[in-house]
Short mmCIF file of C-alpha atoms and ligand atoms in Angstrom, two decimals:
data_model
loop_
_atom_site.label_atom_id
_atom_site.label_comp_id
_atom_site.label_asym_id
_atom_site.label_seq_id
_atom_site.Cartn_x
_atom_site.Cartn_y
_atom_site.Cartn_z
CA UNK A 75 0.00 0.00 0.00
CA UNK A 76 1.58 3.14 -1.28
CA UNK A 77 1.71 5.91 1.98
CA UNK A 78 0.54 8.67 -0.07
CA UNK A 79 -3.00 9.23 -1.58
CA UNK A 80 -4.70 9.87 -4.87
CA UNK A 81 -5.64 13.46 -5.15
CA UNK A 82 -8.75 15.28 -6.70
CA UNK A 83 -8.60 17.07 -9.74
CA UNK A 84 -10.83 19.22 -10.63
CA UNK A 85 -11.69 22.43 -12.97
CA UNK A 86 -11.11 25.75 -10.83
CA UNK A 87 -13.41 28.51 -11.82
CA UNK A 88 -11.80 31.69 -9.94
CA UNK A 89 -7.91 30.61 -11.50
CA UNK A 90 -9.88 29.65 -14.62
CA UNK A 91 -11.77 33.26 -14.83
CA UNK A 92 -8.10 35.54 -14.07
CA UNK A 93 -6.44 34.13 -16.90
CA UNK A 94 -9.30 33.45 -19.18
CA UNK A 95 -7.98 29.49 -20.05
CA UNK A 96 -9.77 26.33 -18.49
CA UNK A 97 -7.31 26.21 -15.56
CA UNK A 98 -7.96 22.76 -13.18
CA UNK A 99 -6.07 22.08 -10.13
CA UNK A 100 -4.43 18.82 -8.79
CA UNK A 101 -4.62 18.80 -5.18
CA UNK A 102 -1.32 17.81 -3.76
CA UNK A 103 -2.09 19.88 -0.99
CA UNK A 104 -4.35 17.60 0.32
CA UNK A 105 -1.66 14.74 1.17
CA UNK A 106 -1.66 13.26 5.09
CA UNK A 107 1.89 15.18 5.14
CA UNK A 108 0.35 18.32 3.11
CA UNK A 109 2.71 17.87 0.01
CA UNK A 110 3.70 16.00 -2.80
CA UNK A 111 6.86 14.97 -1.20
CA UNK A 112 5.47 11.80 0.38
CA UNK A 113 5.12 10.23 -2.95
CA UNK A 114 8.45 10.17 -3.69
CA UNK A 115 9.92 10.15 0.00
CA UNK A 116 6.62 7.37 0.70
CA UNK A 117 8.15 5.03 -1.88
CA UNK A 118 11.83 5.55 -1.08
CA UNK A 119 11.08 4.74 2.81
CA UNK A 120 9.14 1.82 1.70
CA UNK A 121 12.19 0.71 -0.51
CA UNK A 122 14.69 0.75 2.35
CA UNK A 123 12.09 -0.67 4.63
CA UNK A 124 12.04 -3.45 2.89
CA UNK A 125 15.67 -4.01 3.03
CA UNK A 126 15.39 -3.97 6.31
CA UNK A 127 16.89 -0.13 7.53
CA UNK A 128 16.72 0.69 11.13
CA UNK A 129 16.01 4.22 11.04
CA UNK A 130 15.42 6.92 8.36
CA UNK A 131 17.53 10.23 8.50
CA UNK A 132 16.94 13.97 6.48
CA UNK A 133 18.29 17.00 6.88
CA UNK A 134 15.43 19.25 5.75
CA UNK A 135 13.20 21.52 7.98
CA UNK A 136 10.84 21.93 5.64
CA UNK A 137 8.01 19.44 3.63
CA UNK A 138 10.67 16.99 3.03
CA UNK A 139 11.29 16.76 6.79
CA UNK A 140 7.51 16.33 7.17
CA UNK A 141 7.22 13.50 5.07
CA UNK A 142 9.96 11.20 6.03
CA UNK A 143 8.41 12.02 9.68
CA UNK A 144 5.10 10.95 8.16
CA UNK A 145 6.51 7.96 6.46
CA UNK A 146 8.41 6.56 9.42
CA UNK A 147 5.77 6.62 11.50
CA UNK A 148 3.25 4.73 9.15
CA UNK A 149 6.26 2.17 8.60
CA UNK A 150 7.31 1.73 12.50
CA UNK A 151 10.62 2.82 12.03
CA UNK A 152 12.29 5.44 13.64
CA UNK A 153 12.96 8.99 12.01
CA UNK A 154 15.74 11.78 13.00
CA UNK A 155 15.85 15.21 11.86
CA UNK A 156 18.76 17.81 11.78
CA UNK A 157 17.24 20.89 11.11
CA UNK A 158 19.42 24.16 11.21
CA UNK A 159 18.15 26.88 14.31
CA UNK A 160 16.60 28.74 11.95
CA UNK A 161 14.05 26.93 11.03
CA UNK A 162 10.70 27.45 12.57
CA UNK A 163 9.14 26.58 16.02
CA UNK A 164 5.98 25.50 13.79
CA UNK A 165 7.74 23.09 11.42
CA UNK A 166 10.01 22.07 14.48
CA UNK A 167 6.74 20.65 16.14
CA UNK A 168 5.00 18.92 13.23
CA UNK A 169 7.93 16.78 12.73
CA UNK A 170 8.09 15.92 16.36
CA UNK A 171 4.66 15.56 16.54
CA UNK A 172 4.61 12.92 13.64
CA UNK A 173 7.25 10.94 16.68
CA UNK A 174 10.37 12.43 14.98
CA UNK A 175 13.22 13.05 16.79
CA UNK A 176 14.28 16.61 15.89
CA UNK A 177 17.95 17.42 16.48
CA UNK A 178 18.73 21.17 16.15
CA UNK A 179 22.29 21.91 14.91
CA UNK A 180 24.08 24.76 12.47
CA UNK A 181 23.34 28.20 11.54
CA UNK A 182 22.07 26.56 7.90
CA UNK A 183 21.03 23.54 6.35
CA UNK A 184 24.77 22.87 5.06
CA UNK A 185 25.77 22.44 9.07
CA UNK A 186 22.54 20.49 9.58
CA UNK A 187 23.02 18.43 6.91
CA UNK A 188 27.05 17.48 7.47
CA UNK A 189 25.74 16.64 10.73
CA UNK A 190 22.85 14.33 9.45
CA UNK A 191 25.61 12.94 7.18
CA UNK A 192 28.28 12.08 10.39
CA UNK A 193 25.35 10.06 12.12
CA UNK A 194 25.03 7.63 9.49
CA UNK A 195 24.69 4.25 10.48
CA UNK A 196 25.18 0.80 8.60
CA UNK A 197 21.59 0.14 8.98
CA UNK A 198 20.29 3.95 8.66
CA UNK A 199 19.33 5.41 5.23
CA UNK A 200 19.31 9.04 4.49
CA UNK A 201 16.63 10.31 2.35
CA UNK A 202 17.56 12.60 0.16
CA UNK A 203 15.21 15.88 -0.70
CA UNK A 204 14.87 15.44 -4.42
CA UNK A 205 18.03 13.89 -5.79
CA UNK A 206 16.99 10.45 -5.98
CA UNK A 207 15.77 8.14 -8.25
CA UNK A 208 13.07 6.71 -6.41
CA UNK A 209 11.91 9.87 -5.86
CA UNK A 210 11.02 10.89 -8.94
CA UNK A 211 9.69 7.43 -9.66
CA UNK A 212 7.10 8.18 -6.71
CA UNK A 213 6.37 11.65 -7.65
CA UNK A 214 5.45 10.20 -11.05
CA UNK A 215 2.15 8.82 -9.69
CA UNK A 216 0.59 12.30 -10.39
CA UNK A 217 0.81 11.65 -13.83
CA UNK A 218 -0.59 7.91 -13.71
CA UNK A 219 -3.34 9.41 -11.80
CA UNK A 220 -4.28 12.48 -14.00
CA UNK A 221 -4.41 9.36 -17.00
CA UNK A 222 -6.28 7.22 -14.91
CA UNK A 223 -8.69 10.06 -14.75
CA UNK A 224 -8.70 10.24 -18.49
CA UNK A 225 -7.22 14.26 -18.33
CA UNK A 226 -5.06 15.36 -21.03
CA UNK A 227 -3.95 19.15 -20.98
CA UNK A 228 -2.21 21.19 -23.14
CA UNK A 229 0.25 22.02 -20.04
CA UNK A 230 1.38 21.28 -16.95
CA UNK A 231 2.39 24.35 -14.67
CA UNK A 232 4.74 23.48 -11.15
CA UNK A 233 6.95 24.71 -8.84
CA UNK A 234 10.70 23.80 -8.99
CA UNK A 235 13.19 23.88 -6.01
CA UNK A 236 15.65 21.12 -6.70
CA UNK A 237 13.88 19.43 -9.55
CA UNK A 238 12.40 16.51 -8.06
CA UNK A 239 8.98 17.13 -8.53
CA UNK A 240 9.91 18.59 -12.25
CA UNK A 241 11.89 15.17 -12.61
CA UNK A 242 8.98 12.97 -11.55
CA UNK A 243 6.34 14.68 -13.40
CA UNK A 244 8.25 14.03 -16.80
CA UNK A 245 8.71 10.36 -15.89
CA UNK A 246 5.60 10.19 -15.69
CA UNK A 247 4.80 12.15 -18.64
CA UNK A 248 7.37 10.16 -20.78
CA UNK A 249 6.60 6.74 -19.41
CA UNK A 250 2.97 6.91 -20.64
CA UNK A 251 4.20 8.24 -23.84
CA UNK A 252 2.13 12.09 -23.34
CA UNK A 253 3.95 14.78 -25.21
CA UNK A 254 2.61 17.56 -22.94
CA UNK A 255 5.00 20.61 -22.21
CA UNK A 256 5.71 21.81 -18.71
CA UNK A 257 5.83 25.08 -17.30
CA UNK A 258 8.68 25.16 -14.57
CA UNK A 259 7.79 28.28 -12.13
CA UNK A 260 10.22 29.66 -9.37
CA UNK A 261 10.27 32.60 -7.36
CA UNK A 262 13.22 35.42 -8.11
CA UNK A 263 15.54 34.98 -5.43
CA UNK A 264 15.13 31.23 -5.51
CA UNK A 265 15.53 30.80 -9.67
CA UNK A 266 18.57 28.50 -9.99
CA UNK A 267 16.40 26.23 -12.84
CA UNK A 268 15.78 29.03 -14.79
CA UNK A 269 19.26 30.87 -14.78
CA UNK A 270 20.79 27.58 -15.38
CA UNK A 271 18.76 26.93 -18.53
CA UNK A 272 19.56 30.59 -19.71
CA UNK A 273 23.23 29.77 -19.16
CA UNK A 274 23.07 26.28 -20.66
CA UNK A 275 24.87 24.88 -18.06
CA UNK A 276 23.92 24.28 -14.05
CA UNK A 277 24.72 27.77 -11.61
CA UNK A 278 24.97 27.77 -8.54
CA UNK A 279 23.21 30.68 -6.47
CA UNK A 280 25.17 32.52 -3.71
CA UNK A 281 22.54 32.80 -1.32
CA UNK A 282 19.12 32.10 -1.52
CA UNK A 283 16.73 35.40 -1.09
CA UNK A 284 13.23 34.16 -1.20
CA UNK A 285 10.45 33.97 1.26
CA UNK A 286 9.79 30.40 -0.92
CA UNK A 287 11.85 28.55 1.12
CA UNK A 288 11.00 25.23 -0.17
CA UNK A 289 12.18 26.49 -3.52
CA UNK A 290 16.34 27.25 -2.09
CA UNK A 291 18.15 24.74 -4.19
CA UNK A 292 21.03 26.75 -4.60
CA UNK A 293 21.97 24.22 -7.49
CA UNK A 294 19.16 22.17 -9.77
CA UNK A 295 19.56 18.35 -9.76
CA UNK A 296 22.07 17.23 -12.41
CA UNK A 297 19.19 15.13 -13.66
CA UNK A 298 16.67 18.27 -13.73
CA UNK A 299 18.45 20.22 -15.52
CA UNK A 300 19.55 17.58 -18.46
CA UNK A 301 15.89 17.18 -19.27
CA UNK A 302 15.47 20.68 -20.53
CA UNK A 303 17.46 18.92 -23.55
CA UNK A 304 15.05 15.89 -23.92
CA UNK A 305 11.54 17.56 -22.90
CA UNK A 306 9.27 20.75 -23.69
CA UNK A 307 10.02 22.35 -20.57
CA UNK A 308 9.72 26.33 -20.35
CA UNK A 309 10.59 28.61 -17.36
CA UNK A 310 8.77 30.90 -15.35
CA UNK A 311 9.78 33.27 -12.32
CA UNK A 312 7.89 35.45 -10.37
CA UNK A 313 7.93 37.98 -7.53
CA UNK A 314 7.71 36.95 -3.85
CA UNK A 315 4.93 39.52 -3.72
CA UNK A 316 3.18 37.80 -6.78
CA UNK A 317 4.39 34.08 -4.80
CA UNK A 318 2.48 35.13 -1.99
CA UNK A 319 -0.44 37.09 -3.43
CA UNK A 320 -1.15 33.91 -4.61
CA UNK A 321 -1.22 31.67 -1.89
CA UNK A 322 -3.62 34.24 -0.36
CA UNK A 323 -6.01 34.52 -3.11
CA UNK A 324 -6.15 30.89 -3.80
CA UNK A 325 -6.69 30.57 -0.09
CA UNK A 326 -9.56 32.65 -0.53
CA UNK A 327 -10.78 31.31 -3.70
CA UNK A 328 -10.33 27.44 -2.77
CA UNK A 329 -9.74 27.41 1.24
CA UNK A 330 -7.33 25.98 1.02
CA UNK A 331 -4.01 26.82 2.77
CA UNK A 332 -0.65 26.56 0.76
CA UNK A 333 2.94 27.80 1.01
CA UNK A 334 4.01 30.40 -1.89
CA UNK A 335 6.65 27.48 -3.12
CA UNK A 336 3.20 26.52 -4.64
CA UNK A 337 1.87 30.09 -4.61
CA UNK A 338 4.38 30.55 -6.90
CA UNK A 339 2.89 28.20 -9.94
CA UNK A 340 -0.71 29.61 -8.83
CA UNK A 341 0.73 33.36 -9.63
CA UNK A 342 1.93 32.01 -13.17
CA UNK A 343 -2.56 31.75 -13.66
CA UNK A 344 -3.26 35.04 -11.07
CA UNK A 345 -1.12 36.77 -13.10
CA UNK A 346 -1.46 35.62 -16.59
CA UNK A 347 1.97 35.28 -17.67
CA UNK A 348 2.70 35.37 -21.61
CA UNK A 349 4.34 31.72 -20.96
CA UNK A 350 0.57 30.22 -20.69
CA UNK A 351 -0.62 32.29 -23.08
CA UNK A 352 -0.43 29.79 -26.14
CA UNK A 353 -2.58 27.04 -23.87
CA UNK A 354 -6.26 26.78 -23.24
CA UNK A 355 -6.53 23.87 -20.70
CA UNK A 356 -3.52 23.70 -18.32
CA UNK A 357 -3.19 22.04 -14.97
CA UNK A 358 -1.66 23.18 -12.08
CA UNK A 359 -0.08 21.26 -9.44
CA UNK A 360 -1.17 22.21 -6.15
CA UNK A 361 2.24 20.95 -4.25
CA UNK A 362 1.12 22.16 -0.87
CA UNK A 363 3.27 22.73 2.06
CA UNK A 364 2.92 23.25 5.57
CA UNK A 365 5.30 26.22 6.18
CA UNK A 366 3.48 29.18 6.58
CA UNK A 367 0.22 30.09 7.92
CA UNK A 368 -1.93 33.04 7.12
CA UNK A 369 -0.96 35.43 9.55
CA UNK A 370 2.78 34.68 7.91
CA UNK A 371 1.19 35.20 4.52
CA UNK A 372 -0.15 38.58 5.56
CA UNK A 373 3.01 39.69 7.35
CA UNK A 374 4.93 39.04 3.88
CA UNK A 375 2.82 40.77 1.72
CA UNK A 376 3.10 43.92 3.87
CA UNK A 377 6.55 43.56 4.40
CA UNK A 378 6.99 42.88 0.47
CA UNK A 379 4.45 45.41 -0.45
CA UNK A 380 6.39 48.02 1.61
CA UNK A 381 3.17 49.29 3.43
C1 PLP B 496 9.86 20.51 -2.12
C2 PLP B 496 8.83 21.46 -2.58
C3 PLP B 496 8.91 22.10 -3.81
C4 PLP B 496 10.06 21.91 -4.77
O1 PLP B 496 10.22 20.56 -5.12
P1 PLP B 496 11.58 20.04 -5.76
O2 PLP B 496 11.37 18.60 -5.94
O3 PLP B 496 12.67 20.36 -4.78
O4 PLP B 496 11.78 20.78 -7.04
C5 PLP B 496 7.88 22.95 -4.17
N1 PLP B 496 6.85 23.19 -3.35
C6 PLP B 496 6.73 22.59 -2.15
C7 PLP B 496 5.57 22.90 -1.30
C8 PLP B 496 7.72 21.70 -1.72
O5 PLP B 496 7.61 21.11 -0.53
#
């Protein structure tokens, strides 16, 4: 039994009516760990599970945190976290509340991480944010599901931070032979896919300078970024204003709470950017996240609005 779910897909009138295209939504949102991830990070636990690991270790505050949290727990095995201090009391306490242990360590996720890395055991495995295979192999489920539910659009529009999701969606895409083009959307200060494909080769960002934090790959998957060469895959970025505007309108359009990593696709529809403008039904990927929370959202786009 797979630990993530199938999702609902369905038409979305208020995205539909600001760009003036037949815009429906896949709700990835809606996942037990509220993301995607736990496709990916579900099958990969199950994987080592199977070969018999002892305990599951990530270094990642954030949704990827969440689900191998999530994931342990279904599985009975036990989880550890290194998060860096400046990640969030919030995201701190929904991994320990999914029976994580949550180790606090570094002034950023490089620290974290080497420290994740020196506790490695024999019989631990470390799951990886979105470099891995059998990631992209579970994240490819959203396309077997969006066939199985006899949908074919002329796009697909998501959110890229390291390329996993991207990866997985074209697996899927290319396994059941669908010649659909992506959109790829990230926020400025967070838009290593799309500089890399303008430099035809992989950057890698000084800093990250986003309030997208689930987007701060300094440096796109090796495997991301070589299929821009096989695959229709265009770029997108937009504003952290426009990122979060998003997440706030779609929260009042839908109800539905998500993180402007995702606001960020949603804003590519809000805002009708020319890159959709050749498509007439497109799907979004909802990816979730559990990072912010209103009042966050609201703070931002003051903040970002300069008011
Ligand atoms: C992880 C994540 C992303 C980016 O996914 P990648 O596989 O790193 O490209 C986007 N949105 C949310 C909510 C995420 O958790």
């Amino acid at each position: 039994m797979p630990l993530h779910f199938k999702t609902p897909t369905y038409v979305s009138a208020s995205l539909s009516k600001a760009c003036g295209r037949n815009v429906s939504i896949k709700l990835d949102s809606l996942q037990p760990s509220g993301s995607f991830k736990i496709r990916g990070i579900g099958l990969a636990c199950e994987e080592h599970a199977r070969r018999g690991v002892k305990r599951f270790v990530s270094s990642s505050g954030g949704n990827a945190g969440v689900a191998v949290a999530y994931a342990g727990r279904q599985l009975g095995i036990p989880v550890t976290v290194v998060v860096p201090e400046t990640t969030s009391e919030r995201a701190q306490q929904t991994i320990s509340n999914l029976e994580a242990q949550v180790v606090v360590h570094g002034a950023s996720w490089q620290e974290a991480n080497d420290l994740a890395m020196s506790m490695l055991d024999i019989a631990d495995a470390f799951i990886h944010p979105f470099d891995d295979p059998l990631l992209w192999k579970g994240h490819s489920t959203i396309i077997d599901e969006i066939v199985e539910d006899g949908l074919r659009p002329d796009a697909i529009v998501l959110s890229v931070g390291g390329g996993g999701l991207l990866s997985g969606v074209v697996e899927g895409l290319q396994r059941h032979r669908l010649d659909i083009p992506v959109l790829a959307v990230e926020t400025l200060g967070a838009s290593s896919f799309a500089q890399s494909v303008a430099a035809g080769q992989r950057v890698v960002l000084p800093t990250i300078a986003s309030v997208a934090t689930s987007l701060g790959a300094r440096q796109v998957s090796e495997h991301a970024f070589a299929l821009t060469r096989q695959y229709h895959i265009d770029c997108a970025v937009v504003s952290d204003l426009q990122a979060v505007d998003a997440s706030l309108r779609f929260l009042d359009d839908h109800r539905i709470m998500v993180e402007p990593a995702c606001g960020a696709s949603l804003a590519a529809i809000y805002e009708n950017l020319e890159q959709i403008h050749g498509w007439v039904n497109i799907m979004v990927i909802v990816c979730g996240g559990i990072t912010s929370t209103p009042e966050q959202l609201q703070f931002w786009k003051q903040d970002l609005s300069g008011a």
